[in-house]
Short mmCIF file of C-alpha atoms in Angstrom, two decimals:
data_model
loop_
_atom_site.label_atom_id
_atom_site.label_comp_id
_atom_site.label_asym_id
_atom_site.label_seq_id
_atom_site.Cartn_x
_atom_site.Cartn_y
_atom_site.Cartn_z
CA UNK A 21 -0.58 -32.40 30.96
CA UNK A 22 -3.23 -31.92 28.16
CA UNK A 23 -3.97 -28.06 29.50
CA UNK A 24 -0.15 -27.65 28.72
CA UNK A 25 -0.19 -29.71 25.30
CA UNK A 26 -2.85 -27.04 24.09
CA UNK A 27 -1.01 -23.73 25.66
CA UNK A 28 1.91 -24.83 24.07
CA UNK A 29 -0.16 -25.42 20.81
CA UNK A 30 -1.28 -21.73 21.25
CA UNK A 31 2.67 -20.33 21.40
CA UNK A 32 3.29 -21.93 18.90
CA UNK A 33 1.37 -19.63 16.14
CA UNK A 34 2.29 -16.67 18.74
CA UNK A 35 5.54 -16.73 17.72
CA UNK A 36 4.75 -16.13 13.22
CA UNK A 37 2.18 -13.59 14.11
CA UNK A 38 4.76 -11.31 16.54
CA UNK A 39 7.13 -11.45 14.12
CA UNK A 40 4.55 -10.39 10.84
CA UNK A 41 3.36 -7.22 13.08
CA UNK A 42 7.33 -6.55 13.68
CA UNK A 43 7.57 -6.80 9.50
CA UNK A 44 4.88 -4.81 8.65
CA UNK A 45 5.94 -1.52 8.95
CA UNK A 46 8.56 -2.40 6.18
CA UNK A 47 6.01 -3.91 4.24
CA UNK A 48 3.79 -0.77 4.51
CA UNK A 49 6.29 1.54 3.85
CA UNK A 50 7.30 0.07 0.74
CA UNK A 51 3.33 -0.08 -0.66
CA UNK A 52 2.17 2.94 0.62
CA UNK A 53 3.65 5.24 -2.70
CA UNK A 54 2.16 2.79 -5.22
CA UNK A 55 -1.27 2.50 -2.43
CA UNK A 56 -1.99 6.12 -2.45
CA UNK A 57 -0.84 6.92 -6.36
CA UNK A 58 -3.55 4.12 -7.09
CA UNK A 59 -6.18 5.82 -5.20
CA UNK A 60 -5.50 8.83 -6.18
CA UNK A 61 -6.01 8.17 -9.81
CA UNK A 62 -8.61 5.85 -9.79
CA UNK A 63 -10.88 7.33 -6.71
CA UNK A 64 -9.39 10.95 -6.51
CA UNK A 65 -9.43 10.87 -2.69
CA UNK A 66 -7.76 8.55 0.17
CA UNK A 67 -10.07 7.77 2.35
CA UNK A 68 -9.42 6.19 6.11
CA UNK A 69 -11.40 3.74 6.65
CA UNK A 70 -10.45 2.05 3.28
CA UNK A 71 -6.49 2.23 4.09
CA UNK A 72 -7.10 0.61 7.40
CA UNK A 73 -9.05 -2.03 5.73
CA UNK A 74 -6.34 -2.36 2.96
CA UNK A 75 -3.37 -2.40 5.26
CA UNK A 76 -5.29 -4.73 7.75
CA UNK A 77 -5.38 -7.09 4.38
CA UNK A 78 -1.63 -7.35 3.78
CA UNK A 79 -1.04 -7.59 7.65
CA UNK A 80 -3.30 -10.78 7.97
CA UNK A 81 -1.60 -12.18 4.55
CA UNK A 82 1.42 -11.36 6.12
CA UNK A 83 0.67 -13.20 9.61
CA UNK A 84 -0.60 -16.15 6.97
CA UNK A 85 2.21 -16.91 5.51
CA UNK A 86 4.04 -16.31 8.69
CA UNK A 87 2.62 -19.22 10.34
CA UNK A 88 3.12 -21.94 7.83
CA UNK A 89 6.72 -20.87 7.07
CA UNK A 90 7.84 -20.31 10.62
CA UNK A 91 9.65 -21.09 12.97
CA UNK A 92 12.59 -21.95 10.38
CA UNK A 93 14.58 -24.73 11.07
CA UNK A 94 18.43 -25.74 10.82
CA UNK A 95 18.95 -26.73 7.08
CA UNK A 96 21.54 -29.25 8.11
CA UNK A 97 18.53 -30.78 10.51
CA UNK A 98 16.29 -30.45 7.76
CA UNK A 99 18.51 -32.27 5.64
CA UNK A 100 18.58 -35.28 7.72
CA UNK A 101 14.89 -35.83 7.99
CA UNK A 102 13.50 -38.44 7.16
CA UNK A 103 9.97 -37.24 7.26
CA UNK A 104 7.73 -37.76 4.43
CA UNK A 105 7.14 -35.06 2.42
CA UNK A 106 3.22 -34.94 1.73
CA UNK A 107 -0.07 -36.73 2.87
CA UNK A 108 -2.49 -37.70 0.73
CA UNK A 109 -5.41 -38.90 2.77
CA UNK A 110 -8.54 -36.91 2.86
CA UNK A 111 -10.12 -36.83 6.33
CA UNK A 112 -6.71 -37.95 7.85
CA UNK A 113 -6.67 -35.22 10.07
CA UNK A 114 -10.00 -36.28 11.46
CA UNK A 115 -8.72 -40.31 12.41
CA UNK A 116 -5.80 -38.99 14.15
CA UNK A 117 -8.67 -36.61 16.17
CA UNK A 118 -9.71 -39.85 17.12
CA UNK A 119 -6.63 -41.85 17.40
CA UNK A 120 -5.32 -39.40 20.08
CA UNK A 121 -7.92 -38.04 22.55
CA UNK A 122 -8.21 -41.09 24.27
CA UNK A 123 -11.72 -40.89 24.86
CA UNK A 124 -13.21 -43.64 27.09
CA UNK A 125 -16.33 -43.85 25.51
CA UNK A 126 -18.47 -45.23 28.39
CA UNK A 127 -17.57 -42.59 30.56
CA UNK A 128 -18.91 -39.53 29.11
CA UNK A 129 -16.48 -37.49 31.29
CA UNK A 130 -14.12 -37.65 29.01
CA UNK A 131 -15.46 -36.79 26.04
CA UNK A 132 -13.84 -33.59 26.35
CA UNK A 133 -10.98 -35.18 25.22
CA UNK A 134 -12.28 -34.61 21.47
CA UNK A 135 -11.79 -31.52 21.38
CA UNK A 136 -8.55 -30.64 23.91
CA UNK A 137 -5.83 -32.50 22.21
CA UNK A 138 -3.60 -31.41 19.54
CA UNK A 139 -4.82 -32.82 16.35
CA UNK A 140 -8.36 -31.09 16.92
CA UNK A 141 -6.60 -27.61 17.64
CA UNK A 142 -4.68 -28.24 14.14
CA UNK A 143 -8.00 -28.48 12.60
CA UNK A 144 -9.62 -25.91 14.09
CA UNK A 145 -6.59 -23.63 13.60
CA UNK A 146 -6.50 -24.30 9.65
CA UNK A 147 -10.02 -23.65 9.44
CA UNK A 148 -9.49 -20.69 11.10
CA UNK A 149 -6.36 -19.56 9.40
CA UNK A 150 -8.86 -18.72 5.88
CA UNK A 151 -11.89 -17.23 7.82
CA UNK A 152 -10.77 -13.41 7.47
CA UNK A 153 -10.27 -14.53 4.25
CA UNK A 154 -13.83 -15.04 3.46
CA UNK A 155 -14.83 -12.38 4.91
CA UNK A 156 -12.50 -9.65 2.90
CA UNK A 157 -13.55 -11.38 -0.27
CA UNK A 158 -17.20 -10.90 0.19
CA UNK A 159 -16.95 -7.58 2.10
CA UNK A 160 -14.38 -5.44 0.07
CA UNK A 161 -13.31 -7.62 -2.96
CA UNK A 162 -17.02 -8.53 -3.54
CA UNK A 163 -16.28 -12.49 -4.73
CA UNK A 164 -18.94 -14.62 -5.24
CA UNK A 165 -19.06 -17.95 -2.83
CA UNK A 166 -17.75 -19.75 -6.23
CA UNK A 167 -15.18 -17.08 -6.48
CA UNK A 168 -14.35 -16.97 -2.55
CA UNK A 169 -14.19 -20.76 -2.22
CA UNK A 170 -11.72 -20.95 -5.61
CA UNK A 171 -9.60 -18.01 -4.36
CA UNK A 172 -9.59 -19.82 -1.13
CA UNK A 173 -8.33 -23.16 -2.53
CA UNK A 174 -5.54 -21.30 -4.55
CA UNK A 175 -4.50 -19.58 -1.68
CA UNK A 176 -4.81 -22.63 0.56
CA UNK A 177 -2.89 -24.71 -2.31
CA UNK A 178 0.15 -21.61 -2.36
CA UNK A 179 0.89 -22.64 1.27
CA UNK A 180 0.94 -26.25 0.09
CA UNK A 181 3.24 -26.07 -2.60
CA UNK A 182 5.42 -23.74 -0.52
CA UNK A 183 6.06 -26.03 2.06
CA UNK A 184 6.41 -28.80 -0.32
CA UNK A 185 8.83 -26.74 -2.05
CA UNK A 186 11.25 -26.49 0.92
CA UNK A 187 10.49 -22.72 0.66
CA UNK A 188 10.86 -22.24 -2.96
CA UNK A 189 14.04 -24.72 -2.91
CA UNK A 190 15.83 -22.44 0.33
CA UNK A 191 16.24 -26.19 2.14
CA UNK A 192 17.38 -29.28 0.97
CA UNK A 193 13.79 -30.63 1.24
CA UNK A 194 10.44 -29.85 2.56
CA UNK A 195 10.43 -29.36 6.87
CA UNK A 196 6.69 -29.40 7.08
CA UNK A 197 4.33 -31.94 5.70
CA UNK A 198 1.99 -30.43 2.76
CA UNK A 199 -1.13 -31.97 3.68
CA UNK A 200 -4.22 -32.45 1.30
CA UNK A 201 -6.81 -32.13 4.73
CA UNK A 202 -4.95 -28.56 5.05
CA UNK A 203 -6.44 -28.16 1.43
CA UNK A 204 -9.89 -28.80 3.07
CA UNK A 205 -9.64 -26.95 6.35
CA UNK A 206 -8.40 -24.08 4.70
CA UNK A 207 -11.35 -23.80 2.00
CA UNK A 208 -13.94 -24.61 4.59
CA UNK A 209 -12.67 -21.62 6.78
CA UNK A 210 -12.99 -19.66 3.73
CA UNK A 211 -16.68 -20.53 2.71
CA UNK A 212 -17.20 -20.07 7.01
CA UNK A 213 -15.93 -16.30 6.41
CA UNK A 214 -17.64 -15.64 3.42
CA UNK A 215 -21.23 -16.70 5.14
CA UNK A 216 -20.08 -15.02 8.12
CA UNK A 217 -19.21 -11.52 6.51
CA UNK A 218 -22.33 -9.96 6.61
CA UNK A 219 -22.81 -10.42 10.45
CA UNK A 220 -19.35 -9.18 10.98
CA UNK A 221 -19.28 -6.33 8.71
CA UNK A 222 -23.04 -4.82 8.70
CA UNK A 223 -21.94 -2.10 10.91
CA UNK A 224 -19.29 -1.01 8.05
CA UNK A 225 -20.33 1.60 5.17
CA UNK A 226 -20.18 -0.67 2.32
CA UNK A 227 -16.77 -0.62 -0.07
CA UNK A 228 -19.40 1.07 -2.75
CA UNK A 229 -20.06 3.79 -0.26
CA UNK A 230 -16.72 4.52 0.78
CA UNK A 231 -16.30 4.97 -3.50
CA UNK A 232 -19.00 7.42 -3.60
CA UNK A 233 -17.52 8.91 -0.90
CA UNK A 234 -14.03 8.85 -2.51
CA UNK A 235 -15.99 10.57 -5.34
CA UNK A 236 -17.48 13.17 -3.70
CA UNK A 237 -14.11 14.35 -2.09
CA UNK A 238 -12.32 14.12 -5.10
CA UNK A 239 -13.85 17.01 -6.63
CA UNK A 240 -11.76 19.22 -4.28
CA UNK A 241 -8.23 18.70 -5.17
CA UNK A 242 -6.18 18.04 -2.13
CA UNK A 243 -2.50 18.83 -1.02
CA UNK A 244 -1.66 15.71 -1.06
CA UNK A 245 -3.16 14.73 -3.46
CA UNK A 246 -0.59 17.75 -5.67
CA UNK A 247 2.04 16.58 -3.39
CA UNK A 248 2.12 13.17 -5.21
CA UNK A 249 1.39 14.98 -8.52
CA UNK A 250 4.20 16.98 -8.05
CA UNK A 251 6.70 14.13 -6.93
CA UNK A 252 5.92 12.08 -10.19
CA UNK A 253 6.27 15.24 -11.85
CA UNK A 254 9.59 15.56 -10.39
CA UNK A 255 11.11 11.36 -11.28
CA UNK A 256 10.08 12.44 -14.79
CA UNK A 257 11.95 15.68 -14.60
CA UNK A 258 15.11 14.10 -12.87
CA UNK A 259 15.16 11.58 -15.48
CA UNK A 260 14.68 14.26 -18.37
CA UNK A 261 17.81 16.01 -16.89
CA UNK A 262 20.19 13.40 -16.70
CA UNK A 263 19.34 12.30 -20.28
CA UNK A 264 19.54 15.96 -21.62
CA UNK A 265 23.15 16.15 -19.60
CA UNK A 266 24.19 13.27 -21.09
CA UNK A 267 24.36 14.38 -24.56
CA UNK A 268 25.73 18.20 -23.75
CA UNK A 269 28.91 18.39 -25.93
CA UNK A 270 31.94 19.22 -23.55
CA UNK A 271 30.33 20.09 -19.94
CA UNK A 272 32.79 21.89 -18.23
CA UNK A 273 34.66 19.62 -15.42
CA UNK A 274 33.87 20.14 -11.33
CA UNK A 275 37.41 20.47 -11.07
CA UNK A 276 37.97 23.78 -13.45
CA UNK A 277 34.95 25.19 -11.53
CA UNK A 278 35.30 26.84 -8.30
CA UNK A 279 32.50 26.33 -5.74
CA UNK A 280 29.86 29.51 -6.72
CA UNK A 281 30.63 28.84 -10.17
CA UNK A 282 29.24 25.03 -9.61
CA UNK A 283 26.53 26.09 -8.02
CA UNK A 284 25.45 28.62 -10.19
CA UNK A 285 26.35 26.05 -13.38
CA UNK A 286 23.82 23.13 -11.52
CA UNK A 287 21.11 25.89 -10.67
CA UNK A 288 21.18 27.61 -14.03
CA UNK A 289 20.69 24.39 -15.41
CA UNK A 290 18.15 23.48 -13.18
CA UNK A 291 15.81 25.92 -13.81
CA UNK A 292 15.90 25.69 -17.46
CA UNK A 293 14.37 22.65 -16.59
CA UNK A 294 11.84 23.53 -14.55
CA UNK A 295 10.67 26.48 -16.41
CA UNK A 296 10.75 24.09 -19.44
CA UNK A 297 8.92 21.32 -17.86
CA UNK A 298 6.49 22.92 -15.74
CA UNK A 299 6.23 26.06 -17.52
CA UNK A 300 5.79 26.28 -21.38
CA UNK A 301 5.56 22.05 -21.58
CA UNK A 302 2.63 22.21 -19.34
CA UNK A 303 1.20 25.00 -20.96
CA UNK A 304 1.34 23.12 -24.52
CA UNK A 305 -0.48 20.44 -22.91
CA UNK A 306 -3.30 22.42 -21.48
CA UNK A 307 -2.43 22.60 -18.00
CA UNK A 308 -1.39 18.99 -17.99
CA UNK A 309 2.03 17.28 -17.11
CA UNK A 310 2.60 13.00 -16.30
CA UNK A 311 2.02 13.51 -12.97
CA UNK A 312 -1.20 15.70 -13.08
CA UNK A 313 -2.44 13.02 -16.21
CA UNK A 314 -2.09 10.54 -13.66
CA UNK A 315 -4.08 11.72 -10.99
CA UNK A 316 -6.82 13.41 -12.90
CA UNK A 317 -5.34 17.10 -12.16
CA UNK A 318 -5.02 20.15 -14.55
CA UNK A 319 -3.89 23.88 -13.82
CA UNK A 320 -6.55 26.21 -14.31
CA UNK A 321 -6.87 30.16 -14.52
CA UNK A 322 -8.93 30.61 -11.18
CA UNK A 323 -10.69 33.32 -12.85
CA UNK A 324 -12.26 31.68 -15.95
CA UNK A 325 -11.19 27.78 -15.21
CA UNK A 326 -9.98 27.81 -18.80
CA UNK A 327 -5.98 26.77 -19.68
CA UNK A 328 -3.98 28.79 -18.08
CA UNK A 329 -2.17 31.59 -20.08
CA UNK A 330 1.88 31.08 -20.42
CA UNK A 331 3.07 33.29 -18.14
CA UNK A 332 0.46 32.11 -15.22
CA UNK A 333 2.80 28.77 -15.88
CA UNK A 334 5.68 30.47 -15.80
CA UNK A 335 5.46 32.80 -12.92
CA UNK A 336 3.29 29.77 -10.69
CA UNK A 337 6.56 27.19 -11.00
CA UNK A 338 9.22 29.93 -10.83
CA UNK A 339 7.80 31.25 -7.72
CA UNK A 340 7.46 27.61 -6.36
CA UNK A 341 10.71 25.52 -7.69
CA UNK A 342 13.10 28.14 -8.91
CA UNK A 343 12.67 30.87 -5.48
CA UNK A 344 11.15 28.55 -2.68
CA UNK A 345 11.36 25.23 -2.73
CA UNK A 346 15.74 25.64 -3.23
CA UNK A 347 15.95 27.43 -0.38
CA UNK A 348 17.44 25.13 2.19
CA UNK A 349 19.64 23.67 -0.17
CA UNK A 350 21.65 26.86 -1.43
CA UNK A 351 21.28 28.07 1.95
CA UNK A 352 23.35 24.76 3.61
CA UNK A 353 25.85 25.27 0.41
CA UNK A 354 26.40 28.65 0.93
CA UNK A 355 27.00 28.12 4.90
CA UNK A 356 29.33 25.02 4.10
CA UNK A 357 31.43 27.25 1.59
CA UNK A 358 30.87 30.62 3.79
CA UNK A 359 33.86 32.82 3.17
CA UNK A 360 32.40 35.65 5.02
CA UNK A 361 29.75 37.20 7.16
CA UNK A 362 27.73 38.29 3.81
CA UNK A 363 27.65 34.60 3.11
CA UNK A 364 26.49 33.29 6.71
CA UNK A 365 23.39 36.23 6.56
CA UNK A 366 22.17 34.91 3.26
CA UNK A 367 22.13 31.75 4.55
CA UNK A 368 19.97 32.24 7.45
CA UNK A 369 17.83 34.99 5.56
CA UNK A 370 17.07 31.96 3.04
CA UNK A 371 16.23 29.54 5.84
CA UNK A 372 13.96 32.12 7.67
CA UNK A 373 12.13 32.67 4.69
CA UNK A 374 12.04 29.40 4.08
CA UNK A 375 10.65 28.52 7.48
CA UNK A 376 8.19 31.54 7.15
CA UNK A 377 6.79 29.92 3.91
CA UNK A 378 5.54 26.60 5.71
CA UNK A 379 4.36 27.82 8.34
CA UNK A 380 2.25 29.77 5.63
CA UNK A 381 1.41 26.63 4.52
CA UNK A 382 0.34 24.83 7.81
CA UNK A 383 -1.90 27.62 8.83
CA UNK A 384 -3.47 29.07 5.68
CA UNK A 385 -3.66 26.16 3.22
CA UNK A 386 -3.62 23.00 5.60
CA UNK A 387 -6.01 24.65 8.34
CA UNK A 388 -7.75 27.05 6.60
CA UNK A 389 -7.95 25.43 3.10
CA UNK A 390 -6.72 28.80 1.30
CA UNK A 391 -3.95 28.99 -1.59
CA UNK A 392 -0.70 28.90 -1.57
CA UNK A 393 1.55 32.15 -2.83
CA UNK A 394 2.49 30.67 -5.73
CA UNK A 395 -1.06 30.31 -6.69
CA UNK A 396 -2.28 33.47 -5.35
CA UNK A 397 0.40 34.89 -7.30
CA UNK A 398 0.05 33.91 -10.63
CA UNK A 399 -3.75 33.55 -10.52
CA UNK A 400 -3.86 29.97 -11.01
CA UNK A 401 -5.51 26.32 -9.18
CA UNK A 402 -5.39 22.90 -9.77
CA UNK A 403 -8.68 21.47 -10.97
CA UNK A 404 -10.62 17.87 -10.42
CA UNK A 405 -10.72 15.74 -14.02
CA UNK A 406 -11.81 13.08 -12.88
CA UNK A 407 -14.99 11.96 -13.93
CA UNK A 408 -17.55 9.14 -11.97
CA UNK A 409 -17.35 6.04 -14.09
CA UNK A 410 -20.25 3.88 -13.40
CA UNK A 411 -19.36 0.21 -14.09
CA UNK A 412 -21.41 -2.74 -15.48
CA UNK A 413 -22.13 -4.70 -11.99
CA UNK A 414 -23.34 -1.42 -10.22
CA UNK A 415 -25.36 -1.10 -13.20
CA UNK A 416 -26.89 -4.43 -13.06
CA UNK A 417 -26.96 -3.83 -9.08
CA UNK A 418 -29.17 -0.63 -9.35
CA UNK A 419 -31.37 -2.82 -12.01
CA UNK A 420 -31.66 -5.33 -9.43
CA UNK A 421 -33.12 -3.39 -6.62
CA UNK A 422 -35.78 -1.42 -9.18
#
């Protein structure tokens, strides 16, 4: 009977954590953009380790919460409690550890008792619940004990309040019991992580380590790295579009256009743009556009890695956005309004080429680290800008150990 009291205990927080791991792919999808654009501009470089330590974060925050929301309950249950809503009773927790083990204390046979019932495993699973905790604020945040065991109570006291809440006012009133000895498990698992963190993570470069290695690669400007340059680059240029469409005096309508005449009208405008925007704006600002700003980037002449010369702007983004990157998209418009065979053969000309130019890509730039043809072809390179930006407590840090 009390084996199955404490493996039912144990399903119990089974359940929240399956379903945070089935969440989290969501979850990581959605931060991974904003995750990598802040790297990127503040490091220069992605590196590995770090994201797995990062994404490990939000999945144990996520299994966290998890287990003191879930399972949900019926609201029309819920609204029939008759539960009380909070306990106020320091060390509470601890008399009921006592009240229910049952312990006959001249036989020391059962003393075992104390710790295989279910108010001890609520303990010990509260206390556990803020341990990782600890340990990321020491290891990778770098929190003081002060810090980790405030941070800890705040966090601890979020739970609270969201239980009390009825999950933020979702149910008619609260269906678990906010609990001031939750408040004090959950802070002491906290300060137990944060002593703990140095055994645990002394095989680990440190998070300074993994900057300077950040650093380091960040001097060598990265495809993906111009990837995300280039997709900020292109929001800011969509956006520029639609408001520059918007005041055009008398655009002529779809429906007076036949389909070439569309496509040509949407493509002629659309490269305005782009020779505009990439071309002589990004020249006037030195090699320089939003999304290159952002990430520390600027186009360079490869052969003097001064600003590049007008039409190295010009003939770099023409190549790229006006001759390869449309490609598959006139060639599926030109298939879709085929009225011939000339049609059907410039359609599958533009996708071959297409196809030839990544696999360009994959074998010279991705595996051999060489340019693209773009580059090659207007004599141009993106650059590093970022500079390493020493702050006050590695300052104090290096003082320390002279």
């Amino acid at each position: 009977m009390e084996q199955k009291e404490g493996f039912a205990l144990f399903s119990k927080f089974i359940g929240p954590i399956k379903e945070a791991v089935f969440f989290f792919p969501l979850v990581a999808a959605f931060i991974t953009i904003p995750y990598a654009i802040y790297e990127y501009r503040k490091y220069g470089a992605i590196l590995f380790l770090r994201t797995v330590l990062v994404y490990s974060f939000v999945l144990y925050m996520m299994c966290a919460y998890f287990l003191i929301i879930l399972p949900l309950p019926d609201p029309e249950k819920v609204a029939q409690s008759t539960a009380p809503y909070y306990q106020l009773i320091p060390f509470n927790d601890v008399i009921d550890i006592f009240r229910t083990c049952k312990v006959d204390w001249s036989r020391p046979a059962t003393y075992y008792k104390l710790i295989w019932n279910s108010a001890f495993f609520q303990v010990l699973f509260n206390i556990l619940l803020t341990v990782p905790f600890g340990v990321y604020m020491r290891y990778f945040f770098k929190r003081s004990r002060m810090q980790t065991l405030c941070l800890t109570f705040c966090l601890s006291l979020f739970f609270e309040l969201t239980q009390l809440s009825g999950l933020y006012g979702l149910y008619p009133r609260p269906y678990r019991l906010a609990d001031v000895c939750d408040l004090m498990s959950n802070t002491l698992g906290g300060f137990i992580g944060y002593c703990a963190a140095p055994r645990l993570t002394g095989w680990l470069p440190t998070p300074d380590r993994m900057k300077e290695v950040a650093y380091q690669r960040s001097q060598k400007v990265s495809l993906m790295r111009r990837i995300f340059a280039a997709g900020i680059d292109c929001i800011v240029l969509m956006f520029l579009m639609v408001a520059v469409l918007q005041v055009i005096p008398n655009p002529p309508s779809p429906s007076e256009l036949t389909a070439s005449q569309r496509l040509l009208y949407v493509f002629g405008y659309y490269t305005l743009f782009v020779l505009f925007y990439f071309g002589i704006l990004e020249w006037l600002l030195g090699g320089r556009t939003p999304g290159k700003l952002m990430l520390h980037i600027r186009l360079a002449d490869s052969r003097t890695m001064k600003r590049p010369k007008l039409w190295q702007c010009l003939v770099r983004y023409g190549l790229f956005y006006v001759l390869i990157l449309p490609m598959p998209l006139l060639a599926l418009v030109l298939a879709g309004n085929s009225g011939g065979t000339l049609e059907v053969v410039v359609s599958l000309a533009l996708l071959m080429l297409f196809v030839i130019f990544c696999v360009f890509v994959i074998i010279h730039t991705g595996i051999r680290g060489g340019k693209l043809p773009h580059a090659y072809c207007s004599q141009t390179e993106d650059v590093n800008t970022m500079k390493r930006r020493e702050k006050t407590g590695e300052k104090k840090e290096r003082a320390v150990a002279k």
